[in-house]
CSV table of C-alpha atoms in Angstrom, one decimal:
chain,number,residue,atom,x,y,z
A,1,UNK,CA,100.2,103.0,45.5
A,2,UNK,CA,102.1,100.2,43.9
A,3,UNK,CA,100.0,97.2,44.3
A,4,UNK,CA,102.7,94.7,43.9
A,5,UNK,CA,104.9,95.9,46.7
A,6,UNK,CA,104.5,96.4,50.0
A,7,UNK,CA,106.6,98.4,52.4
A,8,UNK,CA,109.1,96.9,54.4
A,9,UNK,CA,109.5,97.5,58.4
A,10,UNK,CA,113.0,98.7,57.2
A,11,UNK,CA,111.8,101.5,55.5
A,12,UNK,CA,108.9,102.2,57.8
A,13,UNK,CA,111.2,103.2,60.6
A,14,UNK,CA,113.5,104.9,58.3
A,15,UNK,CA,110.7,107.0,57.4
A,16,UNK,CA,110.1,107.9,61.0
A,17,UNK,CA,113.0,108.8,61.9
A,18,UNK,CA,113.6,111.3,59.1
A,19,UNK,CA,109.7,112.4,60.4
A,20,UNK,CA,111.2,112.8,64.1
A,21,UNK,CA,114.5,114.2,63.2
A,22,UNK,CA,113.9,116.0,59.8
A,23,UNK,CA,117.7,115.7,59.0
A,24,UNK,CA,118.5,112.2,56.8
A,25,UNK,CA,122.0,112.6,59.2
A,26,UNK,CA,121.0,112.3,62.6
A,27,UNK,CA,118.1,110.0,61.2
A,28,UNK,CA,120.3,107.5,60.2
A,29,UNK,CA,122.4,107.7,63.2
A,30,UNK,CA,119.2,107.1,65.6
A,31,UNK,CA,118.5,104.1,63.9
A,32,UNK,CA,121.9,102.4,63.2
A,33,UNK,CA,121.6,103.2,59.3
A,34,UNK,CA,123.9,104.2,56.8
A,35,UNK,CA,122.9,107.6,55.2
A,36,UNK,CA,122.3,106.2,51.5
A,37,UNK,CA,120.9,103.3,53.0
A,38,UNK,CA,118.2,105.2,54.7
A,39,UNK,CA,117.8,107.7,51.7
A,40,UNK,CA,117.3,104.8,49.1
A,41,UNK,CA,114.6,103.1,52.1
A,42,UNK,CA,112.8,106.7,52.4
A,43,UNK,CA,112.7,106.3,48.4
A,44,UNK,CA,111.4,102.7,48.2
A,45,UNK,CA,108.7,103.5,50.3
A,46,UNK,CA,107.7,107.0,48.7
A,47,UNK,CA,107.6,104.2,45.6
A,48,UNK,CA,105.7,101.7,47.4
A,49,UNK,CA,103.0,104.3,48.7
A,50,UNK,CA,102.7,106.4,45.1
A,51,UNK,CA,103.6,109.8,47.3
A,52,UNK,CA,106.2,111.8,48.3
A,53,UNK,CA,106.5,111.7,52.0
A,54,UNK,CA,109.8,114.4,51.9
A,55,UNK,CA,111.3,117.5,50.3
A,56,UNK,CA,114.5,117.5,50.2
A,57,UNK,CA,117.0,120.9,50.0
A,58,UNK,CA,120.6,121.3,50.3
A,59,UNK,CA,120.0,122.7,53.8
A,60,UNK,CA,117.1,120.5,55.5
A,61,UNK,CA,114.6,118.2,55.2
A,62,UNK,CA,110.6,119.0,55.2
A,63,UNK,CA,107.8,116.4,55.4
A,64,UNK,CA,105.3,117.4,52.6
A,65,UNK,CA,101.1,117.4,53.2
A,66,UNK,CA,101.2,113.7,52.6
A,67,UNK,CA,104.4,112.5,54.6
A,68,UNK,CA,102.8,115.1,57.8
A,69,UNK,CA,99.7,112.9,57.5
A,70,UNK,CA,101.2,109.4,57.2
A,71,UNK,CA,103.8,109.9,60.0
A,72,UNK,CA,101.8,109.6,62.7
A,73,UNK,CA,100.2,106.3,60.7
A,74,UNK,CA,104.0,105.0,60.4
A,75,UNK,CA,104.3,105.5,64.4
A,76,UNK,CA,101.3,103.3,64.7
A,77,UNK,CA,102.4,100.8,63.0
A,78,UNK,CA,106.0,100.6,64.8
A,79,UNK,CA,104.2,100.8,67.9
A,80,UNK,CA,102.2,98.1,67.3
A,81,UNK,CA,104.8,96.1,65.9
A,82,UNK,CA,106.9,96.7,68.9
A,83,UNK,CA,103.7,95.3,71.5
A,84,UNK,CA,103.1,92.3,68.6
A,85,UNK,CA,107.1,91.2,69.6
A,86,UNK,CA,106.8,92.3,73.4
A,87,UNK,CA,103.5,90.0,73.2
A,88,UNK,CA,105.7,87.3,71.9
A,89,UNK,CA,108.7,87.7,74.1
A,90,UNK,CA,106.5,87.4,77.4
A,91,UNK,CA,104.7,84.4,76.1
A,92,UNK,CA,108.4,82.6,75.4
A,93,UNK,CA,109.6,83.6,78.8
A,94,UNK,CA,108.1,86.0,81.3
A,95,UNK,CA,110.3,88.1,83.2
A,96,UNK,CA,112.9,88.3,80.8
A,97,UNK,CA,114.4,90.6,79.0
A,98,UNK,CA,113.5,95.1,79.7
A,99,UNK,CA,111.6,96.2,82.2
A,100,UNK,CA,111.4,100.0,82.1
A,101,UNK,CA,110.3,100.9,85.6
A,102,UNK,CA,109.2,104.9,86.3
A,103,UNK,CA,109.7,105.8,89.8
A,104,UNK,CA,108.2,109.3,91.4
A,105,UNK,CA,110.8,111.0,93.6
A,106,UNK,CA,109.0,110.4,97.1
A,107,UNK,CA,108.8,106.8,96.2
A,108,UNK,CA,112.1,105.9,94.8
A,109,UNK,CA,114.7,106.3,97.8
A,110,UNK,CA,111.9,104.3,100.3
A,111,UNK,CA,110.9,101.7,98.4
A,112,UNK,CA,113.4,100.7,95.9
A,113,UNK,CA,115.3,98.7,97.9
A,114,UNK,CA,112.6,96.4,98.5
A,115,UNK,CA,112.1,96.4,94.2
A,116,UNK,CA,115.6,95.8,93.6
A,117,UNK,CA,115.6,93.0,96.1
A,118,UNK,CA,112.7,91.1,95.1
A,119,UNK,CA,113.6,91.5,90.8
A,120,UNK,CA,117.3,90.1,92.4
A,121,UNK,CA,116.1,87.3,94.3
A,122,UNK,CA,112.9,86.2,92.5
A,123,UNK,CA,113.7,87.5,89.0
A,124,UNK,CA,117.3,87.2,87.7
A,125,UNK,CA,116.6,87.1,84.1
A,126,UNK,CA,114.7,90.5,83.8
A,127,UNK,CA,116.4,93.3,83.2
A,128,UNK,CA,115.1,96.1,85.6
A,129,UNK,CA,115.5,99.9,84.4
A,130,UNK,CA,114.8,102.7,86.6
A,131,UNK,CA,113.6,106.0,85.6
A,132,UNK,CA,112.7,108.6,88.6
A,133,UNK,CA,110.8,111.3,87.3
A,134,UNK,CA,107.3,113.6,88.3
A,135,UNK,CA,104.3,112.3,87.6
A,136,UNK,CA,103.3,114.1,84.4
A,137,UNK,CA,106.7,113.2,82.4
A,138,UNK,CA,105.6,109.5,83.6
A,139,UNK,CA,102.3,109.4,82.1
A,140,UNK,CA,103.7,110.5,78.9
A,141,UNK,CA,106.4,108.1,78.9
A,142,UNK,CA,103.8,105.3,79.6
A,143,UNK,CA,101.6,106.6,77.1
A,144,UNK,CA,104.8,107.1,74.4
A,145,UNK,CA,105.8,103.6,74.9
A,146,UNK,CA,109.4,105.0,76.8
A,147,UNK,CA,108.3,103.3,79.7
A,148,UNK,CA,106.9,100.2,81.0
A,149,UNK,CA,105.2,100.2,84.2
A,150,UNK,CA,105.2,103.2,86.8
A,151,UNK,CA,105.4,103.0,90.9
A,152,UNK,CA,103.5,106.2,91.9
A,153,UNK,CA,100.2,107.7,93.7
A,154,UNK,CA,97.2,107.0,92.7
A,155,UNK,CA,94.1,107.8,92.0
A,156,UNK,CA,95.4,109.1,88.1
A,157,UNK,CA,91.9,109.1,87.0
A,158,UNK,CA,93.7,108.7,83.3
A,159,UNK,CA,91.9,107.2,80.1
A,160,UNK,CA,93.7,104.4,79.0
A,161,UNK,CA,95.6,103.9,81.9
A,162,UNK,CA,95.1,100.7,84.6
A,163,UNK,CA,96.0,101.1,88.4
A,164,UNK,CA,97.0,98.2,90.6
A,165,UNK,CA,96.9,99.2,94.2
A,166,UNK,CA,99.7,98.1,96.2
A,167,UNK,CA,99.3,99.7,99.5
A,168,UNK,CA,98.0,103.3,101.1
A,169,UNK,CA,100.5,104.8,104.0
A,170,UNK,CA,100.2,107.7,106.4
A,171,UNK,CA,101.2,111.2,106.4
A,172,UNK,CA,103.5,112.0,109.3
A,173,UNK,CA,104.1,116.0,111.0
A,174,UNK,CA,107.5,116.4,111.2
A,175,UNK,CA,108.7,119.8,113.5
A,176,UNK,CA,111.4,121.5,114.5
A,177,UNK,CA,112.9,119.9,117.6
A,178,UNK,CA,110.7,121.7,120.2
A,179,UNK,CA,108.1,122.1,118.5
A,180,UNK,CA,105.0,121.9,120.9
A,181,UNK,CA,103.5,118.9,118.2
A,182,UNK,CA,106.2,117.2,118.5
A,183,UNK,CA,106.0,113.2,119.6
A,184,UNK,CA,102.4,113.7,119.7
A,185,UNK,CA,100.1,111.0,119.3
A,186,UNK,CA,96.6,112.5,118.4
A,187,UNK,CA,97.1,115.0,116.6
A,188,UNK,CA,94.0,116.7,114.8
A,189,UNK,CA,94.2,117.6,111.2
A,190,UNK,CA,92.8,120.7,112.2
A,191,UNK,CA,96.0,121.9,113.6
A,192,UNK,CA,97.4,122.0,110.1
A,193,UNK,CA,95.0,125.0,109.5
A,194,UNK,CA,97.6,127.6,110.9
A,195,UNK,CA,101.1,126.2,110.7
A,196,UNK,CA,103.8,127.4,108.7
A,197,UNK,CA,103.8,124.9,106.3
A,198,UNK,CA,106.9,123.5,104.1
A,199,UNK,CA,106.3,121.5,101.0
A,200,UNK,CA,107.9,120.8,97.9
A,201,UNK,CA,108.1,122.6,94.3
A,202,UNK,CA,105.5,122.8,91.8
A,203,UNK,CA,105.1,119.2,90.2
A,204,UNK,CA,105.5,116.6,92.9
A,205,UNK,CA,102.2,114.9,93.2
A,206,UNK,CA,103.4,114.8,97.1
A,207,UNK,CA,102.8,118.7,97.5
A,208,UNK,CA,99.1,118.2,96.1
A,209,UNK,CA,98.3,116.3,97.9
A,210,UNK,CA,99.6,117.8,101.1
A,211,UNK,CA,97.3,120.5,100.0
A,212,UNK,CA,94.6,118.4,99.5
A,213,UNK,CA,95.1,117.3,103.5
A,214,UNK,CA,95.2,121.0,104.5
A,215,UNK,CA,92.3,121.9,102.8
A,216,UNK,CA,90.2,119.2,103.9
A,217,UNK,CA,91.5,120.4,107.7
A,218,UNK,CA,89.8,123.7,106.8
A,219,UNK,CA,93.0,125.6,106.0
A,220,UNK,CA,92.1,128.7,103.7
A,221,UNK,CA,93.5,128.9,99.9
A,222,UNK,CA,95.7,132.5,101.2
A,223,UNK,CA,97.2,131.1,104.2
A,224,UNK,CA,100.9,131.5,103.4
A,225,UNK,CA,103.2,128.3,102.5
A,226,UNK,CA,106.8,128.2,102.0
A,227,UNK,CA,107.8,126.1,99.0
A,228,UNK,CA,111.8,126.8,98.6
A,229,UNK,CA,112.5,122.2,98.1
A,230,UNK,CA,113.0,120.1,95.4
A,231,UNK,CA,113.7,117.2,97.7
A,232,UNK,CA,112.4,115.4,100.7
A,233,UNK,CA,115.8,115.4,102.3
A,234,UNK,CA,116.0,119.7,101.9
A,235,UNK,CA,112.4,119.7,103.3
A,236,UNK,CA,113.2,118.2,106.6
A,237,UNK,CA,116.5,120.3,106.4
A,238,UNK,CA,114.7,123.7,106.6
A,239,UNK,CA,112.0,122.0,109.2
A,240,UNK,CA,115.0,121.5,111.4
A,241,UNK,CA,116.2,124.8,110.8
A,242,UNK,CA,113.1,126.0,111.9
A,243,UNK,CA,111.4,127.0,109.2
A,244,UNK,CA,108.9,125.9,109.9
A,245,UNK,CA,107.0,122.2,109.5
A,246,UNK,CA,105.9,119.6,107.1
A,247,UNK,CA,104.0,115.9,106.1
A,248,UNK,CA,106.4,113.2,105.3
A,249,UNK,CA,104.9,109.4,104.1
A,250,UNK,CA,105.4,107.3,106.6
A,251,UNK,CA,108.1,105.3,104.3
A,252,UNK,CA,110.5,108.2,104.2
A,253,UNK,CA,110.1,109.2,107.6
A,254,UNK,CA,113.3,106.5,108.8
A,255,UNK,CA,115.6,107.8,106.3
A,256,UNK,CA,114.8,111.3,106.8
A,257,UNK,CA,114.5,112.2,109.7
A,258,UNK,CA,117.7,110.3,111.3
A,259,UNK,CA,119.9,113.5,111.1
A,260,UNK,CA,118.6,115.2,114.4
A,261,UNK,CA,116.7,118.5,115.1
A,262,UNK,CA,113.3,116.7,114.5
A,263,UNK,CA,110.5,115.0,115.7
A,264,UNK,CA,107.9,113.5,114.6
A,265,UNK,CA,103.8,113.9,115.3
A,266,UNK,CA,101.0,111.3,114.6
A,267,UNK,CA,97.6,112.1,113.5
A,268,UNK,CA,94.5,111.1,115.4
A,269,UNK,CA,92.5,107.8,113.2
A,270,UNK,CA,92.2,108.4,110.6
A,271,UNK,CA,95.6,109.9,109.9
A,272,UNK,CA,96.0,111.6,106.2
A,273,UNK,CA,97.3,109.2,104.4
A,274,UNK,CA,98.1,107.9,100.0
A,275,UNK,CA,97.6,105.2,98.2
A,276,UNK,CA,100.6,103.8,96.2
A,277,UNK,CA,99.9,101.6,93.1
A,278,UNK,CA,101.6,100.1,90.2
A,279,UNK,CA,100.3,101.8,87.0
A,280,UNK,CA,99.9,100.1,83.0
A,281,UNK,CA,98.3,100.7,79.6
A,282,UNK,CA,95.2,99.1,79.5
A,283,UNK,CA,95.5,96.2,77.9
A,284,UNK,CA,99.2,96.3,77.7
A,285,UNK,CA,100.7,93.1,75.6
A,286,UNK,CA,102.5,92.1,79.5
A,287,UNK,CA,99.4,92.5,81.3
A,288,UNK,CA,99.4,89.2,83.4
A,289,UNK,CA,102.9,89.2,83.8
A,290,UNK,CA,102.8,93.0,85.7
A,291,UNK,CA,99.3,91.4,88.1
A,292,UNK,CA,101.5,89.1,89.3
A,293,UNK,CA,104.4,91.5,89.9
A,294,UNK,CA,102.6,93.8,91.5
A,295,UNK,CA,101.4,90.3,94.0
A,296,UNK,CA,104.8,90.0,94.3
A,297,UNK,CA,105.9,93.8,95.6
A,298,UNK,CA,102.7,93.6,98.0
A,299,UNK,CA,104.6,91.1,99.7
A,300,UNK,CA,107.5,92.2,99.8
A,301,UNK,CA,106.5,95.5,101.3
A,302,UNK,CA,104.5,93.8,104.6
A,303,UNK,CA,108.0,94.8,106.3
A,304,UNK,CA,107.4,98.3,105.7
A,305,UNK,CA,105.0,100.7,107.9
A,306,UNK,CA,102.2,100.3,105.6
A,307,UNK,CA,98.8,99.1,104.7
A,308,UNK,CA,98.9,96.3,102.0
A,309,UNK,CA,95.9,96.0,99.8
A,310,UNK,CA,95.4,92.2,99.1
């Protein structure tokens, strides 16, 4: 390495996008760089370092042994560079500026009203962006740095990764209109050990843990379950077709089951029920500023037919 230089920031991210997109191209066009520019930065820093990070052909672009080991080094640095100036921002001014917010799909159409309304009226200056995805894709993007903060079930049980409770709800039976459960309002779990039971797809943390429920109620592993939704709203569809019957949260259960053909059942105490939390990197750089947020959301959810913790 060339002691008398260091490398720049410049060509640190130049580098790593030629790492991510192993075409000098689409490198520089991810970055907001000029080809030559980021060609001559990829070379400043190969002189910098003393090693060639690249091979470069007519057709494509390969890292060599020592640019496949310092990538991933580069990344760190970025990263860390990125929380040193995140740090900074939220010391200047909290809630301002991004907020990248990931949302599970059984959580977003019931809750983000009240999010939206509270970032309106209580914080103006900070710029809220949704994401709604499952669970798994969440924890990566929280771990990547794509997102922020995620609105989701808990427990995770995830190294690295800080839960802040915001309330637990119930689980709600929701059958066909003459269904002989329906309006109930004692229902034993136990009755969930036969039924034909609708739930969503493989991924949403919302069909686990309606499994979870059944098998706790003694239901055995082979007794059949229909899984034919990707949505809530197609759920209570086929429950109304008579297809059979299902657990809702007690959030979605306004806005889903308004469309007729359905009632609803309520378990004996104590009902099934989840635990909704707010979810960070330990030790994130905004750490303070998403405590009192998530404050902030219990509040505004005492409207809603839940449980606030705190």
């Amino acid at each position: 390495m060339n002691r008398g230089k260091q490398p720049s920031l410049a060509q640190l991210r130049a580098f790593a996008a030629v790492a991510e997109h192993l075409h000098f191209r689409d490198a520089a066009a991810s970055i907001g760089m000029s080809q030559p520019a980021l060609s001559g930065a990829v070379s400043a820093l190969e002189e910098a370092l003393g090693v060639q990070l690249v091979e470069r052909t007519t057709r494509k672009v390969l890292l060599s042994s020592a640019g496949e080991r310092l990538a991933a080094r580069t990344r760190a640095v970025l990263d860390a560079v990125g929380e040193l100036m995140e740090e900074a921002e939220a010391v200047r001014a909290p809630f301002t500026g991004v907020l990248r917010l990931g949302v599970i799909p059984t959580v977003a159409p019931y809750l983000l009203p009240n999010v939206l309304r509270l970032v309106h009226d209580t914080y103006p200056a900070l710029d809220l962006q949704v994401h709604e995805e499952q669970t798994s894709s969440l924890l990566e993007g929280l771990a990547a740095g794509r997102l922020d903060l995620l609105l989701l079930a808990v427990p995770l049980q995830v190294p690295g990764i800080e839960e802040l409770p915001l309330f637990d709800e119930d689980f709600v039976l929701v059958t066909p209109e003459d269904h002989w459960l329906g309006g109930r309002q004692d229902i034993p779990r136990e009755a969930l050990r036969e039924l034909p039971l609708l739930l969503l797809d493989e991924g949403h943390c919302l069909r686990d843990q309606a499994l979870d429920i059944c098998r706790e109620a003694g239901r055995r592993d082979g007794t059949p379950v229909t899984t034919t939704a990707a949505g809530l709203s197609t759920l209570v569809q086929l429950v109304a077709g008579g297809l059979g019957v299902t657990l809702l949260p007690r959030t979605a259960v306004d806005v889903e089951t308004g469309r007729g053909g359905l009632q609803t059942g309520w378990f004996a105490d104590p009902a099934p029920a989840r635990r909704i939390a707010l979810a960070m990197r330990s030790g994130a750089a905004r750490q303070g500023e998403f405590a009192e947020f998530a404050q902030a959301l219990r509040d505004a959810m005492r409207s809603l037919p839940v449980r606030v913790l705190g």
